[in-house]
Tab-separated table of C-alpha atoms and ligand atoms in Angstrom:
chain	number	residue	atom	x	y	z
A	1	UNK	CA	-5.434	-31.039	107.225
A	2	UNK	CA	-3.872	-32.652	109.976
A	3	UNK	CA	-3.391	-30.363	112.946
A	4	UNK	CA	0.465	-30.475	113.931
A	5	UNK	CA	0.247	-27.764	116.574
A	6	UNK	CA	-2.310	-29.378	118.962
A	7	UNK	CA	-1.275	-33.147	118.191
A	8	UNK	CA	1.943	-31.493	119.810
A	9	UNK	CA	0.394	-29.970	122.369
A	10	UNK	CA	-1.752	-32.992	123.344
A	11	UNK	CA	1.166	-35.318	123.468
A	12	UNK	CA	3.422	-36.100	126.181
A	13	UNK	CA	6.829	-36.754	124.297
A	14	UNK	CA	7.714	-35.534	120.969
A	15	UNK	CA	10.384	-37.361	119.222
A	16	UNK	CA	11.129	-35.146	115.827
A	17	UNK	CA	12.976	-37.476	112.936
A	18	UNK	CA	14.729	-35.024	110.718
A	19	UNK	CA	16.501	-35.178	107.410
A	20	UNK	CA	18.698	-32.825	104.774
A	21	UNK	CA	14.792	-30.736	104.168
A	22	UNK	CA	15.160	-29.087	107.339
A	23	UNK	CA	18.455	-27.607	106.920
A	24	UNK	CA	17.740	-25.961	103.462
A	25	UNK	CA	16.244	-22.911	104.404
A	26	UNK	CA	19.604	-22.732	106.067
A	27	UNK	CA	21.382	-22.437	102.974
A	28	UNK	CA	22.572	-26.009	103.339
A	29	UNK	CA	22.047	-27.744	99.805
A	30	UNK	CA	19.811	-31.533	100.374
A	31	UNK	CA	22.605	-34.334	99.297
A	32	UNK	CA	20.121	-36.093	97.142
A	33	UNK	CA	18.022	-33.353	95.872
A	34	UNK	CA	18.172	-31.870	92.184
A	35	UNK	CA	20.223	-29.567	92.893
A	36	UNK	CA	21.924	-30.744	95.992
A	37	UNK	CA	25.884	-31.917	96.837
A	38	UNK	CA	25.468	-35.013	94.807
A	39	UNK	CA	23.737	-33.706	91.489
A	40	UNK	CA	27.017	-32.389	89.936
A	41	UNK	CA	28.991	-35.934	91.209
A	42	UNK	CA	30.009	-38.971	89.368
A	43	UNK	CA	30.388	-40.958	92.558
A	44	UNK	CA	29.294	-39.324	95.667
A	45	UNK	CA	29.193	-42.229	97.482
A	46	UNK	CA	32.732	-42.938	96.884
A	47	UNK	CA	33.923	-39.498	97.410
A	48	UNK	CA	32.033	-39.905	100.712
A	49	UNK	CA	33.268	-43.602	101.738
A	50	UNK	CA	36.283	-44.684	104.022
A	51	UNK	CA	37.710	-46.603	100.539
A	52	UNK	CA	38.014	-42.965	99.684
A	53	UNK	CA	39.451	-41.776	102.849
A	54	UNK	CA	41.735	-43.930	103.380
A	55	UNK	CA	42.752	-44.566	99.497
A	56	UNK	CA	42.696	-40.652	98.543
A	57	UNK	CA	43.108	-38.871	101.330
A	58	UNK	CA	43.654	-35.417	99.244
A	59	UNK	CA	40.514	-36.147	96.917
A	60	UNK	CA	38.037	-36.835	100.247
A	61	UNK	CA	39.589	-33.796	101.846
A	62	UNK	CA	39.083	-31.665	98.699
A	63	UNK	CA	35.364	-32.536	98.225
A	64	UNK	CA	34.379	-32.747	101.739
A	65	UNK	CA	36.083	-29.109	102.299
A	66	UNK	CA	34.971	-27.522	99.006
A	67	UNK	CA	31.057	-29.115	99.343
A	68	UNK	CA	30.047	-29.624	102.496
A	69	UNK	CA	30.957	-27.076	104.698
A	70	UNK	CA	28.693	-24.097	105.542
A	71	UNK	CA	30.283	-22.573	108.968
A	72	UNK	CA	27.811	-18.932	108.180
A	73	UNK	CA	24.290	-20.981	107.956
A	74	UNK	CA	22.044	-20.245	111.189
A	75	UNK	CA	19.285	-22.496	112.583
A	76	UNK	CA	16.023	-21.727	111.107
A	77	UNK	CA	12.412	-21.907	112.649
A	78	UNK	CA	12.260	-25.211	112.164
A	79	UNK	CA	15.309	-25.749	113.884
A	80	UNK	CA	14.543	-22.956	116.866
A	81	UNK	CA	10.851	-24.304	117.684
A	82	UNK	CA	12.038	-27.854	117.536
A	83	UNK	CA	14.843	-27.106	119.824
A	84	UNK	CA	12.036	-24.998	122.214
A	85	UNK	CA	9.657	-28.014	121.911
A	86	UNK	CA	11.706	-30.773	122.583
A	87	UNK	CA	13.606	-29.393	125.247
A	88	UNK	CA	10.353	-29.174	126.886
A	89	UNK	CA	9.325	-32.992	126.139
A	90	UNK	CA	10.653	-34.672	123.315
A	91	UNK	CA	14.089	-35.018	121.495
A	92	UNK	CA	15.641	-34.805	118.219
A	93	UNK	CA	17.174	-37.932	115.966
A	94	UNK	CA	18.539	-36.219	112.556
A	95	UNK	CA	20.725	-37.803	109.753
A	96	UNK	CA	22.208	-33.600	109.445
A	97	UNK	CA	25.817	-33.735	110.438
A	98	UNK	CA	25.496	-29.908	109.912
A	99	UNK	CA	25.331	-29.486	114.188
A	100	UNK	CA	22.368	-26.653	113.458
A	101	UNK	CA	19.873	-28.402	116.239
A	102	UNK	CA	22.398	-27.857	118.365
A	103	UNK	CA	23.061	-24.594	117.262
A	104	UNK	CA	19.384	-24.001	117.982
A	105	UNK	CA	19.758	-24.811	121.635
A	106	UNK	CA	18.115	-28.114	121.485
A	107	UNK	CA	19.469	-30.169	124.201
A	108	UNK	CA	18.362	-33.812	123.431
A	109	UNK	CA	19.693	-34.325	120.009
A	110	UNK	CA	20.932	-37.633	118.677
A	111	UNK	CA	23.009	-36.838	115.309
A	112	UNK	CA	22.636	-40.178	114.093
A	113	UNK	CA	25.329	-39.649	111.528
A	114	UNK	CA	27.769	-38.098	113.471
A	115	UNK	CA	29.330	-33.901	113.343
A	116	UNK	CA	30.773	-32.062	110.546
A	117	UNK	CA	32.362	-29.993	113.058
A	118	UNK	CA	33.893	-32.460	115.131
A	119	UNK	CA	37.348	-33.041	113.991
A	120	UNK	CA	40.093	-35.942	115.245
A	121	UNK	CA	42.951	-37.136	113.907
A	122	UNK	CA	42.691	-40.819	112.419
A	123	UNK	CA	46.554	-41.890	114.005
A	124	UNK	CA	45.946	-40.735	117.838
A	125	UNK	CA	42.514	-39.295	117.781
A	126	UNK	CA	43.065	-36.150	118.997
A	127	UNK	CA	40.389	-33.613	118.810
A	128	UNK	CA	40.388	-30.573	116.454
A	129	UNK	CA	39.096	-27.660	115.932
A	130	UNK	CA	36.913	-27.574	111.735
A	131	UNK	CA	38.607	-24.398	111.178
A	132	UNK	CA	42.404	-25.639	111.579
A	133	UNK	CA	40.793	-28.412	109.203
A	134	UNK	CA	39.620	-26.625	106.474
A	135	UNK	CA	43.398	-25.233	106.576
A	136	UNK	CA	44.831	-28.425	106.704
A	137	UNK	CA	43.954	-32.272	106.645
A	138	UNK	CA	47.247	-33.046	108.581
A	139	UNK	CA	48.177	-33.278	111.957
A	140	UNK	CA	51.458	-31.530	111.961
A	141	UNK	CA	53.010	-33.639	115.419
A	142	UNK	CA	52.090	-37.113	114.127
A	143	UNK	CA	51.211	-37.188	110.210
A	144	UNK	CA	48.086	-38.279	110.993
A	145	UNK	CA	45.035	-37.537	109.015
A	146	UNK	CA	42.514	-35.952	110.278
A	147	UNK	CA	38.779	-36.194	109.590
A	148	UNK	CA	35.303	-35.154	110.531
A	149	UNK	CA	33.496	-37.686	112.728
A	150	UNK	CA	30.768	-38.445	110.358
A	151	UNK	CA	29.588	-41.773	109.522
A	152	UNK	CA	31.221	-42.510	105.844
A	153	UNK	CA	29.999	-44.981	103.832
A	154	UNK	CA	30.734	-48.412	104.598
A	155	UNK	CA	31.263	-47.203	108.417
A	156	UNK	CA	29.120	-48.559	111.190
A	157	UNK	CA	26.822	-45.965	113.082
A	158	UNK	CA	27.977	-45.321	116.324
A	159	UNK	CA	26.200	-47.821	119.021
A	160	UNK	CA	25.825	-45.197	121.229
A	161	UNK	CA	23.921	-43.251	118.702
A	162	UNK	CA	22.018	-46.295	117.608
A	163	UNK	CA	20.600	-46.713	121.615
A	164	UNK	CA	20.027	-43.203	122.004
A	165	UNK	CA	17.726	-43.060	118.671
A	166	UNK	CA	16.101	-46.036	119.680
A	167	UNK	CA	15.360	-44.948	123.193
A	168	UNK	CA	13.991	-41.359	122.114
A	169	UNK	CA	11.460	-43.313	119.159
A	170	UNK	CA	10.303	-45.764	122.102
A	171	UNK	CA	9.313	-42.855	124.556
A	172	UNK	CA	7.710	-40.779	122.353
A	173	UNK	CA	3.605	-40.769	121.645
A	174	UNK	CA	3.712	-38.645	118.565
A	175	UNK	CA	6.654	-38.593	116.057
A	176	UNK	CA	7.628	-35.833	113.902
A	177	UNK	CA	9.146	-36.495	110.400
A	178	UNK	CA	10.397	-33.661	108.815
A	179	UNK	CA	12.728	-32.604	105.661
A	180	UNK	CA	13.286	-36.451	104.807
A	181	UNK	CA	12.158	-38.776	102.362
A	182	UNK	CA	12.848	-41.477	105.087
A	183	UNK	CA	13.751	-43.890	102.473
A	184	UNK	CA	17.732	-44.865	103.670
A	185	UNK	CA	18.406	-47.361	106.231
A	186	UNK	CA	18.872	-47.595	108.912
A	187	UNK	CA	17.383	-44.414	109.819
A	188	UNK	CA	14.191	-44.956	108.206
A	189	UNK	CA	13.752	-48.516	110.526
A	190	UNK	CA	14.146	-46.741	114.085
A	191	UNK	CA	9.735	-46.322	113.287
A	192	UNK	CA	9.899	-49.776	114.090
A	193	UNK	CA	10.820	-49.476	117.407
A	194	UNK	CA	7.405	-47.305	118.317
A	195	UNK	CA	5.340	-48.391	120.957
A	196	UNK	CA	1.920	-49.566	119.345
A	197	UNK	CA	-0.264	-46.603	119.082
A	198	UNK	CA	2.513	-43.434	118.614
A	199	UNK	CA	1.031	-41.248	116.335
A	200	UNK	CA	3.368	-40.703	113.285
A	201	UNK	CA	3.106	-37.727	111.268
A	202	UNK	CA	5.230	-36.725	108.545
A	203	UNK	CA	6.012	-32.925	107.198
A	204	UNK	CA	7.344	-33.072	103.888
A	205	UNK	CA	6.638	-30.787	100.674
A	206	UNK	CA	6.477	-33.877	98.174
A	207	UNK	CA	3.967	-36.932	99.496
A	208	UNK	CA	5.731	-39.190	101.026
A	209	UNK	CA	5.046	-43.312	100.649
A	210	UNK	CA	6.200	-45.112	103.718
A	211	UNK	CA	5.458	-48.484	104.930
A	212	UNK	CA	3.443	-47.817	108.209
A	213	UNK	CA	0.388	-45.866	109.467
A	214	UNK	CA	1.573	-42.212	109.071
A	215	UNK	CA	-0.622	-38.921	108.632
A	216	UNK	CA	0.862	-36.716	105.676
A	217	UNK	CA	1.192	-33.071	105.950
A	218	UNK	CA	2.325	-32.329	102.575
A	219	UNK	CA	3.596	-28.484	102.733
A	220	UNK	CA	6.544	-26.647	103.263
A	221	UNK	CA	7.914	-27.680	106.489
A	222	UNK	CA	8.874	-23.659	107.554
A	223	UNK	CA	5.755	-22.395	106.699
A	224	UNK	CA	4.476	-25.137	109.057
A	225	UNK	CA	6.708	-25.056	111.723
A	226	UNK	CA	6.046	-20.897	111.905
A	227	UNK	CA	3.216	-21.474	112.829
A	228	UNK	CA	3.587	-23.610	115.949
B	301	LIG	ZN1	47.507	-37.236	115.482
């Protein structure tokens, strides 16, 4: 087995790549899973698109209220001792727009797909708070409609996002991938921008098959992450 708690210890900058796996022991349901946000949808990639939006503005506020919010769900130990750990010398690139590394205290966090709990207003882009939006999708002084800043399908990613990703894969010498399949793109291709030689190793419960030199820790990523 591979040793996760002294590769850590040996290396100099930890970048941890994290998907919808570390946020379930959080309560948060994986979009893709079973029995996640998407197994009970026709379309959820419709529901979740800017067609959607900006088409059916009450039928993307309805499922994005009603499915995707979980204001009660608390970091977990993954969460706390990858905050502790990178703080010290690493960072954090997740696809979660659930804001729970942050919530952990983790200070270098990229959130690659934007925040849930970042609201503005589509017509003059004020901010807003998530609870006055899951009251209302309106802004009452312009009509505008406001939204979470989350990356929708068939949005770009932000480029500011994109550098900061890129910058925390090329200085680290051991990444971390944890509670993802890393199959979607383009989060799955920041690997690519490694320097030759980073040590990849990936936490996952179900084997995963990727397309570079990675060592597989195939177990359940809290039990794992208690430990360290
Ligand atoms: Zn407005």
């Amino acid at each position: 087995m591979v040793d996760l708690k002294a590769a850590i210890q040996t290396a100099k900058f930890v970048t941890f790549l994290t998907g919808a796996g570390v946020s379930v022991p959080s309560g948060i349901p994986d979009y893709r899973s079973k029995n996640g946000l998407y197994a009970h949808q026709q379309n959820p990639e419709y529901l979740l698109s800017t067609d959607n939006l900006q088409a059916h503005p009450a039928d993307f506020y309805q499922f994005v209220k009603s499915s995707m919010y979980y204001p009660q769900a608390k970091p977990n130990v993954i969460h706390e001792k990858m905050a502790a750990i990178s703080n010290q010398k690493g960072a954090i690139v997740t696809q979660n727009v659930d804001g729970l590394h942050t919530a952990a205290g983790a200070k270098n966090v990229v959130e690659f797909h934007g925040n849930l709990y970042r609201i503005y207003c589509q017509h003059c882009h004020q901010s807003f708070d998530y609870q006055q939006y899951l009251k209302s999708d309106r802004h009452a002084a312009d009509g505008g409609i406001l939204r979470p800043d989350i990356v929708l399908y068939g949005e770009a990613l932000s480029q500011q996002a994109i550098s900061q990703a890129i910058t925390a894969v090329g200085q680290a010498d051991l990444i971390v991938i944890c509670g993802t399949s890393f199959q979607v793109a383009p989060f799955s291709l920041l690997v690519n921008y490694a320097q030759p030689g980073t040590r990849v190793i990936a936490v996952n419960e179900q084997k995963l098959m990727l397309p570079f030199k990675f060592e597989m820790i195939q177990a359940d990523a809290q039990a794992i992450f208690a430990q360290l």
